[in-house]
Amino acid sequence: MPAIPEPTPAEATPPASRPFQVDLRGIVDLLSRSIYSGPQVYLRELLQNGVDAITAREGMPGTPPGAIRITPAHTPGGELVFTDNGIGLTAAEVGELLATVGRSSKRDVLDLPRTDRLGQFGIGLLSCFMVSDDIRVLSRSAGGEPPVEWVGSADGTFTVRELLESEVEAAGGLAVGTQVRLRPRAGDGELTSPTGVLDLASRYGAYLPVPVRVDLPGGGEQIVSGEPLFAQPFTHATPELMALGRELIGADPLDAIPLHVPATGTRGTAFVLPFAPSPGARQATRVYLRGMLLSERTDDLLPEWAFFARCVVDTSGLRPTASRESLIQDDALEETRAELGAALRRWVATLANRDPVRLSTFLGVHHLALRSLVLHDDELAGFIVPWLPIETSNGQTTYRELLRRGAPLRFAETVDEFRQIAAIARPDAPVINGGYVYDSDILRRLPELIPGTVVETVTITDELASLDVPPLAERPSAQRLQARAEAALKDLDCTVLVRSFAPDTLPALHIADAGVLRRLQRQRAKEAGSGMWASILQRIDDAQDSQRSQHQIDGEGENVGAAGQLCLNWRNRLVRALAESDDDLLLARTVRVVHVQALLAAHRPLRAVERASLTDALTDIVHLSAGLGADLGDMPDAPGEN
């Protein structure tokens, strides 16, 4: 087949230029499904167009104060009428702007500063097709041109004509400005009814810089716009401001924090939550753009760590998306977020320095979430960690107070270990309880968060090794006491150690490592469980007993009983009295009472055998104190007695 010759330049025919065919119904469907959150935004778009038109007219000679009036559809099938006294439109502007999707008077005609062109996307009027099949626009330009009428239909057709003055007068007149008339579609009348319009106007236009009047069904009007109380500077929160916070968060706020970012014209108030938000809850900042509600649930204006605050702000320098329902992520938003975070940090620092009681209340509510975020957010950690409460062997304090000492921070990994160590920790070397959620992880991070900080992990084994043994001259007596006490506790599988430690008033300390604690938990489970489950747990115990015995035969491990170890305090006068006593029965019963006392001091639940041991020991002591020792011959011997 011969090749088709290429056309010469003289023969070439340029392609014909054809316009896009726009399906208006498809565009309206796109608006309602993908851009706008719902048909209720039609009134917000009308309000925004009205404010923009009024702004464009400002400065012209003889310009009256801006005003917007809305007459709802008072009856089924009636019209909603929206009127502004802005700059108005000419016939040429109406034909070009209202009939071309994507064009905007604010972008192409009015030459306003960028931050003033909120209606820059040119799709606002189309949102009215979500509630009405027809839109009628009547407008008179401030430039003196004849009034004009534009009528658009949802089928994509429109008409434009200039109105005769006689027509205007017959219709009641038309002042400079624009009037939009909507006849609601069946099923959408609620959004254009008096109740619906008043609700939407109050929601979107509550803080617009021009008065918004809504005509009421029985006559009269209601002005829904006013000054944004939350955007006024303050040093102390007023009752009216706190009432706004109560409306925003559903409870009385702990405090109100003024917010101001001059670079982006952002002002507002942060309300501190009086309750801990649920895990995963997103921030819900209410944002107004030059007085117009942008969103009630913006979740990216505050830093992620500021979960404890809910804000309401008004801004003139942040840019909205096409739907005007969220903010564009740009440098201005990033700068605003950083400045708002700085305001919250200053509030925490101010509380710490001037009102520690309120700081304690705040941390008491939000400490758990703050601790969790400290692990992942260096910015938050840097300023919040010093004020976090922490439990120590000397009582409750803060990281800031501990760091002031300059000594290494010593902490126990678990609550059980802390309780054992705290009983014998010296006041000048306190031990921190790292057993609560996130505390150990925070303590390990401290050296990188606060350079120069030294953190050490301590165990009960370390502390026992540092305890003093009895003086050399008294050591035989102490060893004899240790052997006699261990014989008294043989049936409870608890070994005994004698050491000297403070305070002198503490007769004994019960010591149990992680393995012992797990065994005790299994024993309690066996007592409460079924036969099969108890049998399984018993086999686990038997296997571990065999392994422990082998370690001791091989010389490995310490001589710690399966139920732990009782460390008697050689400084305690009760312990010294027992050492001097030759009454084996009295010693055995007293040691068993001291053992149970040590268990309770360590917050350990008693096993059935320990409860029985306590009852028997106290009964014997009562008999002995009453001089009934002769009658004890019929009672069981003390364990270890012949």
XYZ file of C-alpha atoms in Angstrom:
642
model
C 0.000 0.000 0.000
C 1.498 3.356 -0.944
C 2.252 5.712 1.931
C -0.058 8.661 2.412
C 1.958 11.768 1.610
C 2.393 14.384 4.340
C 0.429 17.577 3.589
C 2.471 20.557 2.547
C 2.268 23.694 4.710
C 0.002 25.261 2.130
C -2.378 22.279 2.356
C -2.367 22.012 6.210
C -5.688 22.868 7.892
C -5.485 24.200 11.465
C -7.643 22.247 13.987
C -10.925 23.872 14.856
C -11.175 25.399 18.386
C -14.227 24.095 20.263
C -15.399 25.054 23.784
C -15.811 22.503 26.600
C -19.376 21.394 27.113
C -20.201 21.758 30.814
C -22.925 19.605 32.340
C -24.176 21.946 35.061
C -26.105 19.200 36.838
C -22.891 17.178 36.996
C -21.028 20.195 38.378
C -23.691 20.720 41.066
C -23.500 17.039 41.987
C -19.700 17.342 42.223
C -20.061 20.360 44.498
C -22.442 18.602 46.858
C -20.559 15.297 46.971
C -16.870 16.242 46.771
C -16.326 19.926 47.565
C -18.962 21.132 49.969
C -19.997 19.266 53.100
C -23.694 19.639 52.282
C -26.393 21.886 50.794
C -26.513 24.049 53.930
C -23.390 25.889 52.713
C -25.492 27.772 50.133
C -26.227 30.455 52.747
C -22.572 30.713 53.736
C -21.670 31.331 50.075
C -24.363 33.998 49.751
C -23.102 35.672 52.936
C -19.532 35.575 51.643
C -20.501 37.054 48.270
C -22.421 39.774 50.083
C -19.495 40.659 52.373
C -17.076 40.705 49.433
C -19.371 43.021 47.445
C -19.709 45.363 50.442
C -15.912 45.356 50.917
C -15.444 46.238 47.236
C -17.725 49.263 47.582
C -15.998 50.654 50.663
C -14.250 53.945 50.005
C -16.524 55.004 47.141
C -18.139 58.431 47.638
C -21.508 58.314 49.371
C -21.187 54.658 50.345
C -23.617 53.784 53.180
C -22.695 51.362 55.975
C -22.672 47.792 54.700
C -25.701 45.634 55.482
C -27.167 42.261 54.575
C -30.812 41.259 54.854
C -32.262 37.769 54.457
C -35.971 37.119 54.002
C -36.608 33.381 54.402
C -39.215 31.453 52.448
C -42.031 31.929 54.970
C -44.473 29.603 53.181
C -44.056 26.372 51.187
C -43.261 27.346 47.627
C -42.259 30.863 48.689
C -39.014 32.609 47.805
C -35.898 33.207 49.844
C -34.528 36.696 49.192
C -30.929 37.606 50.007
C -29.970 41.287 49.677
C -26.691 43.170 50.112
C -25.821 46.834 49.481
C -22.433 46.071 47.962
C -20.859 47.257 44.723
C -23.374 45.507 42.444
C -22.869 44.204 38.887
C -23.345 45.542 35.384
C -24.885 43.581 32.526
C -21.441 42.854 31.084
C -20.128 41.623 34.437
C -23.181 39.455 35.010
C -22.894 37.828 31.611
C -19.201 37.170 31.994
C -18.955 36.221 35.652
C -22.145 34.418 36.583
C -22.275 32.377 33.406
C -18.678 31.132 33.395
C -17.823 28.378 35.847
C -14.544 29.187 37.565
C -14.577 32.960 37.016
C -14.881 35.298 39.973
C -15.500 38.984 40.352
C -13.217 38.957 43.386
C -10.361 37.492 41.374
C -10.713 39.184 38.011
C -12.522 42.476 38.462
C -12.369 43.967 41.916
C -8.585 44.209 42.321
C -8.788 43.470 46.060
C -5.740 42.402 48.094
C -5.305 38.643 48.025
C -6.280 38.170 51.675
C -9.551 40.047 51.046
C -10.639 37.888 48.122
C -12.316 35.111 50.086
C -14.690 34.400 47.220
C -11.866 33.906 44.748
C -13.010 30.519 43.434
C -16.056 31.650 41.449
C -18.240 28.658 42.366
C -20.094 30.131 45.331
C -23.302 30.987 43.491
C -23.484 27.500 42.016
C -23.964 26.126 45.540
C -27.478 27.619 45.457
C -28.397 24.985 42.874
C -28.132 22.446 45.700
C -31.383 23.834 47.161
C -33.095 25.416 44.137
C -33.527 24.630 40.441
C -33.550 28.312 39.519
C -31.511 31.301 40.665
C -32.635 34.849 39.992
C -30.131 37.663 40.508
C -31.121 41.344 40.431
C -28.284 43.845 40.684
C -27.633 47.560 40.401
C -24.020 48.674 39.992
C -22.547 51.439 42.124
C -21.108 52.879 38.896
C -24.525 54.113 37.758
C -25.184 51.558 34.982
C -28.751 50.273 34.446
C -29.994 47.510 36.741
C -29.690 43.961 35.425
C -31.444 40.611 35.849
C -29.717 37.237 35.519
C -31.748 34.022 35.682
C -29.952 30.680 35.708
C -31.419 27.169 35.625
C -29.980 23.887 36.779
C -30.252 22.563 33.196
C -27.322 24.826 32.255
C -29.209 27.677 30.575
C -29.389 31.311 31.621
C -30.724 34.672 30.475
C -29.369 38.164 31.028
C -31.204 41.432 30.423
C -31.108 45.024 31.520
C -34.152 46.137 33.459
C -36.175 49.228 32.695
C -36.521 51.649 35.559
C -40.264 51.327 35.247
C -39.967 47.584 35.887
C -37.810 48.216 38.898
C -40.223 50.785 40.329
C -43.173 48.438 39.756
C -41.316 45.736 41.683
C -40.731 48.036 44.652
C -37.381 49.491 43.647
C -33.809 48.194 43.639
C -31.038 50.016 45.495
C -27.353 49.719 44.674
C -26.318 46.202 45.521
C -27.415 42.681 44.658
C -30.503 40.627 45.374
C -30.570 36.827 45.018
C -33.922 35.047 44.882
C -34.288 31.301 45.361
C -37.388 29.151 45.131
C -36.534 26.022 47.138
C -36.765 22.629 45.545
C -39.288 20.197 47.033
C -37.649 18.483 50.001
C -35.144 21.300 50.617
C -37.589 23.775 52.117
C -36.250 23.249 55.632
C -32.956 24.913 54.746
C -34.718 28.026 53.411
C -37.442 28.186 56.080
C -37.330 30.880 58.813
C -35.987 28.395 61.379
C -33.393 26.961 58.999
C -32.217 30.349 57.748
C -31.934 31.809 61.249
C -29.926 28.797 62.390
C -27.558 28.898 59.381
C -27.145 32.671 59.492
C -26.314 32.519 63.217
C -23.880 29.688 62.615
C -21.973 31.105 59.668
C -22.409 34.860 60.099
C -22.301 35.373 63.854
C -19.076 37.424 63.674
C -19.217 39.057 60.240
C -18.052 42.694 60.119
C -21.423 43.814 58.682
C -24.857 43.460 60.307
C -26.849 40.461 59.068
C -30.606 40.882 59.548
C -33.082 38.018 59.229
C -36.763 38.866 58.746
C -39.003 36.992 61.178
C -42.341 35.383 60.149
C -44.482 37.461 62.535
C -42.789 40.712 61.593
C -39.647 42.333 62.867
C -36.084 41.157 62.402
C -33.200 39.552 64.248
C -29.578 40.680 63.901
C -27.364 37.601 64.100
C -23.910 39.188 63.766
C -21.815 40.786 66.488
C -18.307 41.273 67.887
C -16.187 38.102 68.287
C -15.727 38.045 72.058
C -13.131 35.302 71.805
C -10.876 37.469 69.603
C -10.622 40.368 72.089
C -7.402 40.725 74.142
C -7.784 39.820 77.822
C -5.732 39.202 80.944
C -8.466 37.454 82.927
C -11.289 35.384 81.454
C -14.712 36.996 81.859
C -17.840 34.987 82.725
C -19.100 35.594 79.168
C -15.906 34.160 77.698
C -16.034 31.108 79.973
C -19.668 30.608 78.941
C -18.465 30.450 75.334
C -15.894 27.850 76.398
C -18.633 25.832 78.098
C -20.607 25.870 74.850
C -17.540 24.811 72.883
C -16.379 21.882 75.056
C -19.548 20.967 76.955
C -18.133 21.642 80.418
C -16.604 24.473 82.442
C -13.024 24.978 81.145
C -10.103 24.785 83.534
C -8.801 28.030 82.068
C -8.853 30.323 79.031
C -5.662 31.288 77.181
C -5.461 34.345 74.847
C -4.002 33.621 71.396
C -2.491 36.163 69.003
C -0.418 35.695 65.850
C 0.123 39.161 64.297
C 1.876 37.789 61.215
C -1.307 36.068 59.996
C -3.899 38.279 61.674
C -5.019 35.429 63.914
C -6.674 36.049 67.284
C -8.648 33.765 69.535
C -8.918 31.853 72.780
C -7.833 28.377 73.842
C -9.986 26.640 76.464
C -8.287 24.009 78.637
C -10.308 20.799 78.913
C -11.407 19.854 82.461
C -11.381 16.168 81.507
C -8.990 13.808 79.775
C -10.076 13.345 76.133
C -10.654 9.811 74.911
C -7.674 8.086 73.252
C -7.420 9.005 69.587
C -9.705 12.024 69.932
C -8.823 14.686 67.378
C -8.568 18.366 68.108
C -11.649 20.429 67.309
C -10.674 24.047 66.705
C -13.432 26.379 65.517
C -12.000 28.679 62.839
C -13.497 31.883 61.452
C -12.069 33.573 58.380
C -12.620 37.339 58.638
C -15.666 36.618 60.780
C -17.118 33.876 58.549
C -17.241 30.366 59.999
C -14.742 28.214 58.143
C -14.956 25.015 60.186
C -16.087 23.868 63.595
C -13.656 20.942 63.717
C -10.291 21.976 62.245
C -7.735 19.466 63.561
C -4.464 20.844 62.183
C -4.276 24.390 63.541
C -2.768 23.440 66.917
C 0.348 21.274 67.379
C -0.448 17.584 67.793
C 0.644 17.650 71.428
C -1.935 20.317 72.353
C -4.669 17.703 72.865
C -5.709 19.320 76.153
C -7.061 22.508 74.541
C -9.969 23.428 72.284
C -9.684 26.742 70.448
C -11.839 29.264 68.660
C -9.971 31.742 66.439
C -10.586 34.345 63.773
C -7.970 34.897 61.075
C -7.452 37.109 58.068
C -4.108 35.809 56.835
C -4.653 32.053 56.462
C -5.823 30.719 53.107
C -8.934 28.545 52.718
C -9.337 25.629 50.345
C -11.791 25.804 47.434
C -14.636 24.596 49.633
C -13.791 27.223 52.277
C -14.200 24.505 54.905
C -10.533 23.913 55.776
C -7.142 25.614 55.560
C -4.426 25.229 52.933
C -1.229 23.714 54.316
C 1.374 26.408 53.692
C 4.076 28.386 55.489
C 1.523 30.770 57.005
C -0.363 27.876 58.623
C 2.891 26.358 59.884
C 3.954 29.674 61.432
C 0.546 30.122 63.056
C 0.637 26.608 64.486
C 4.071 27.250 65.994
C 2.965 30.556 67.566
C -0.177 29.023 69.056
C 1.939 26.232 70.535
C 4.267 28.831 72.041
C 1.272 30.547 73.699
C 0.230 27.250 75.322
C 3.777 26.626 76.548
C 3.903 30.102 78.091
C 0.649 29.358 79.885
C 2.121 26.204 81.449
C 5.260 28.078 82.529
C 3.189 30.915 83.997
C 1.085 28.465 86.009
C 4.202 26.788 87.313
C 5.666 30.072 88.527
C 2.525 31.825 89.780
C -0.231 29.283 90.434
C 1.131 25.824 91.332
C -2.284 24.768 92.641
C -3.920 25.207 89.239
C -0.910 23.589 87.566
C -1.381 20.578 89.839
C -5.063 20.436 88.875
C -4.174 20.585 85.168
C -1.519 17.877 85.447
C -3.822 15.737 87.574
C -6.344 15.676 84.723
C -3.984 15.284 81.759
C -0.807 13.709 83.187
C -1.248 10.294 81.572
C -1.702 11.652 78.047
C 1.113 14.165 78.580
C 3.411 11.340 79.667
C 2.579 9.287 76.576
C 3.287 12.202 74.222
C 6.541 13.110 75.963
C 8.011 9.865 74.611
C 7.467 10.951 71.001
C 7.390 14.748 70.997
C 10.634 16.497 71.932
C 8.973 19.918 71.733
C 6.386 18.959 74.335
C 8.897 17.060 76.449
C 11.255 20.006 76.697
C 8.822 22.220 78.564
C 6.364 19.824 80.242
C 8.618 17.144 81.795
C 9.987 19.376 84.608
C 6.440 19.949 85.888
C 5.191 16.353 85.768
C 4.424 14.845 89.196
C 6.421 11.812 90.238
C 6.283 9.507 93.271
C 9.453 9.038 95.316
C 10.404 7.380 98.590
C 10.268 10.889 100.099
C 6.750 11.517 98.816
C 5.196 13.229 95.792
C 7.317 15.802 93.951
C 8.184 16.922 90.403
C 11.075 16.216 88.062
C 12.064 19.873 88.412
C 12.531 19.556 92.166
C 14.511 16.346 91.801
C 16.778 17.862 89.159
C 17.524 20.831 91.428
C 19.340 18.459 93.814
C 21.960 17.758 91.175
C 22.337 14.148 92.325
C 21.699 11.140 90.061
C 18.044 10.183 89.703
C 17.576 6.661 91.051
C 14.449 4.745 90.044
C 12.902 1.304 90.460
C 11.432 -0.358 87.382
C 8.275 -1.736 89.003
C 5.829 -0.653 91.676
C 6.551 -3.793 93.724
C 10.280 -3.176 93.677
C 9.774 0.490 94.530
C 7.672 -0.412 97.575
C 10.405 -2.692 98.854
C 13.205 -0.197 98.259
C 11.245 2.843 99.484
C 10.960 1.322 102.950
C 14.749 1.401 103.418
C 15.798 4.261 101.102
C 17.748 7.064 102.749
C 16.102 10.525 102.723
C 19.188 12.026 101.056
C 19.077 9.410 98.272
C 15.392 9.066 97.344
C 14.177 6.419 94.934
C 11.680 7.231 92.163
C 8.754 4.948 91.403
C 9.171 4.132 87.718
C 6.500 1.448 87.769
C 3.576 3.551 86.612
C 2.706 3.885 82.931
C 5.424 5.673 80.885
C 7.479 6.770 83.927
C 10.416 4.414 83.339
C 10.532 5.380 79.658
C 10.512 9.092 80.527
C 13.300 8.614 83.066
C 15.451 6.847 80.480
C 14.900 9.760 78.075
C 15.836 12.451 80.602
C 19.584 12.539 79.748
C 18.795 13.417 76.125
C 15.983 15.823 77.030
C 17.932 17.588 79.796
C 21.682 17.326 79.110
C 23.786 16.596 82.162
C 21.111 14.533 83.894
C 22.294 11.193 85.318
C 19.729 8.412 85.704
C 20.327 5.079 87.476
C 18.185 1.960 87.801
C 18.149 0.390 91.258
C 16.923 -3.035 92.351
C 16.127 -4.528 95.729
C 19.188 -6.756 95.335
C 21.377 -3.652 94.973
C 19.841 -2.088 98.056
C 20.223 -5.250 100.149
C 23.877 -5.432 99.218
C 24.349 -1.910 100.561
C 22.722 -2.644 103.932
C 24.942 -2.945 106.976
C 25.528 -6.324 108.578
C 25.372 -6.457 112.397
C 28.574 -5.471 114.225
C 31.174 -8.201 114.489
C 30.669 -8.651 118.230
C 26.914 -9.113 117.757
C 27.109 -11.265 114.663
C 26.810 -14.673 116.439
C 23.606 -13.538 118.141
C 22.254 -12.264 114.792
C 23.107 -15.514 113.032
C 21.398 -17.513 115.783
C 18.286 -15.345 115.405
C 18.365 -15.827 111.635
C 18.456 -19.631 111.996
C 15.667 -19.729 114.594
C 13.442 -17.355 112.573
C 14.005 -19.306 109.380
C 12.948 -22.502 111.176
C 9.761 -20.734 112.320
C 8.900 -19.868 108.690
C 9.980 -23.135 107.123
C 6.436 -24.277 106.336
C 5.792 -20.944 104.594
C 8.871 -21.417 102.348
C 10.312 -18.056 103.390
C 14.007 -17.555 104.138
C 15.384 -15.012 106.631
C 18.157 -12.432 106.520
C 19.354 -10.111 109.330
C 20.631 -6.650 108.391
C 20.725 -3.127 109.859
C 18.760 -0.368 108.138
C 16.704 2.749 108.804
C 14.180 3.474 110.078
C 14.663 1.764 113.401
C 10.894 1.508 113.843
C 10.585 -0.923 110.918
C 11.094 -4.475 112.283
C 11.271 -6.294 108.948
C 11.066 -6.018 105.199
C 9.626 -8.647 102.884
C 11.724 -9.103 99.747
C 10.500 -10.714 96.549
C 12.014 -10.559 93.075
C 10.001 -10.829 89.857
C 10.171 -14.646 89.853
C 8.870 -14.878 93.419
C 6.038 -12.454 92.643
C 4.983 -14.519 89.632
C 4.973 -17.671 91.780
C 2.831 -15.968 94.440
C 0.370 -14.891 91.753
C 0.145 -18.470 90.498
C -0.493 -19.723 94.018
C -3.347 -17.271 94.481
C -4.747 -18.357 91.119
C -4.550 -22.005 92.194
C -6.499 -21.255 95.351
C -9.272 -19.584 93.335
C -9.158 -21.747 90.192
C -10.601 -25.055 89.062
C -8.923 -28.427 89.485
C -7.535 -28.630 85.934
C -6.188 -25.070 85.992
C -4.705 -25.583 89.459
C -3.004 -28.749 88.218
C -1.381 -26.888 85.312
C -0.107 -24.141 87.616
C 1.217 -26.736 90.065
C 3.277 -28.391 87.316
C 4.793 -24.981 86.497
C 5.696 -24.477 90.158
C 7.188 -27.982 90.425
C 9.369 -27.399 87.369
C 10.616 -24.068 88.716
C 11.239 -25.557 92.185
C 13.372 -28.271 90.595
C 15.315 -25.679 88.606
C 15.826 -23.493 91.690
C 17.057 -26.442 93.748
C 19.560 -27.376 91.053
C 20.889 -23.809 90.961
C 21.421 -23.865 94.717
C 23.198 -27.242 94.518
C 25.447 -25.819 91.816
C 26.152 -22.776 93.962
C 24.195 -20.427 91.704
C 21.563 -17.967 92.825
C 20.734 -16.647 96.257
C 19.079 -18.423 99.137
C 15.663 -16.852 98.577
C 12.633 -18.982 99.404
C 9.833 -19.641 96.978
C 7.655 -17.222 98.990
C 10.368 -14.573 99.288
C 12.740 -13.472 102.006
C 12.161 -11.766 105.343
C 14.864 -9.220 106.173
C 14.898 -8.537 109.938
C 16.134 -5.123 111.086
C 18.893 -5.559 113.695
C 18.336 -1.945 114.800
C 14.727 -2.598 115.779
C 14.143 -3.193 119.479
C 11.558 -5.946 118.862
C 14.078 -7.864 116.751
C 16.783 -7.395 119.415
C 14.369 -8.611 122.100
C 13.665 -11.752 120.049
C 17.385 -12.358 119.664
C 17.790 -12.227 123.433
C 14.786 -14.466 124.154
C 15.245 -18.142 124.868
C 11.542 -18.899 124.501
C 11.414 -20.670 121.133
C 7.621 -20.801 121.111
C 7.262 -17.057 121.710
C 9.928 -16.310 119.094
C 8.276 -18.535 116.503
C 4.835 -16.979 116.993
C 6.209 -13.417 116.977
C 8.272 -13.985 113.831
C 5.163 -15.264 112.029
C 3.266 -12.094 113.021
C 6.192 -9.920 111.888
C 6.250 -11.844 108.594
C 2.592 -11.119 107.891
C 3.079 -7.490 108.911
C 5.908 -7.193 106.366
C 3.726 -8.744 103.673
C 0.957 -6.230 104.307
C 3.443 -3.340 104.352
C 4.616 -4.495 100.918
C 0.988 -4.459 99.662
C 1.031 -8.218 99.039
C -2.250 -10.172 99.248
C -2.092 -12.911 101.867
C -2.298 -16.547 100.844
C -4.618 -18.839 102.763
C -1.648 -20.418 104.564
C -0.427 -16.983 105.705
C -3.851 -15.956 106.970
C -4.050 -19.168 108.966
C -0.504 -18.612 110.249
C -1.421 -15.153 111.528
C -4.526 -16.412 113.318
C -2.670 -19.279 114.996
C 0.254 -17.082 116.028
C -1.930 -14.384 117.563
C -3.993 -16.997 119.419
C -0.839 -18.526 120.896
C 0.502 -15.101 121.889
C -2.761 -14.313 123.686
C -2.520 -17.567 125.620
C 1.128 -16.978 126.443
C 0.494 -13.447 127.672
C -2.344 -14.735 129.874
C -0.065 -17.302 131.511
C -1.713 -20.220 129.783
C 1.483 -21.576 128.309
C 0.841 -24.958 129.980
C -2.296 -25.384 127.928
C -0.379 -25.027 124.665
C 0.832 -28.575 124.862
C -2.289 -29.673 123.021
C -1.686 -27.099 120.242
C 0.514 -27.707 117.172
C 4.209 -27.181 117.763
C 5.872 -24.175 116.205
C 7.372 -25.131 112.862
C 10.886 -26.425 113.351
C 10.276 -27.495 116.965
C 10.774 -31.092 118.073
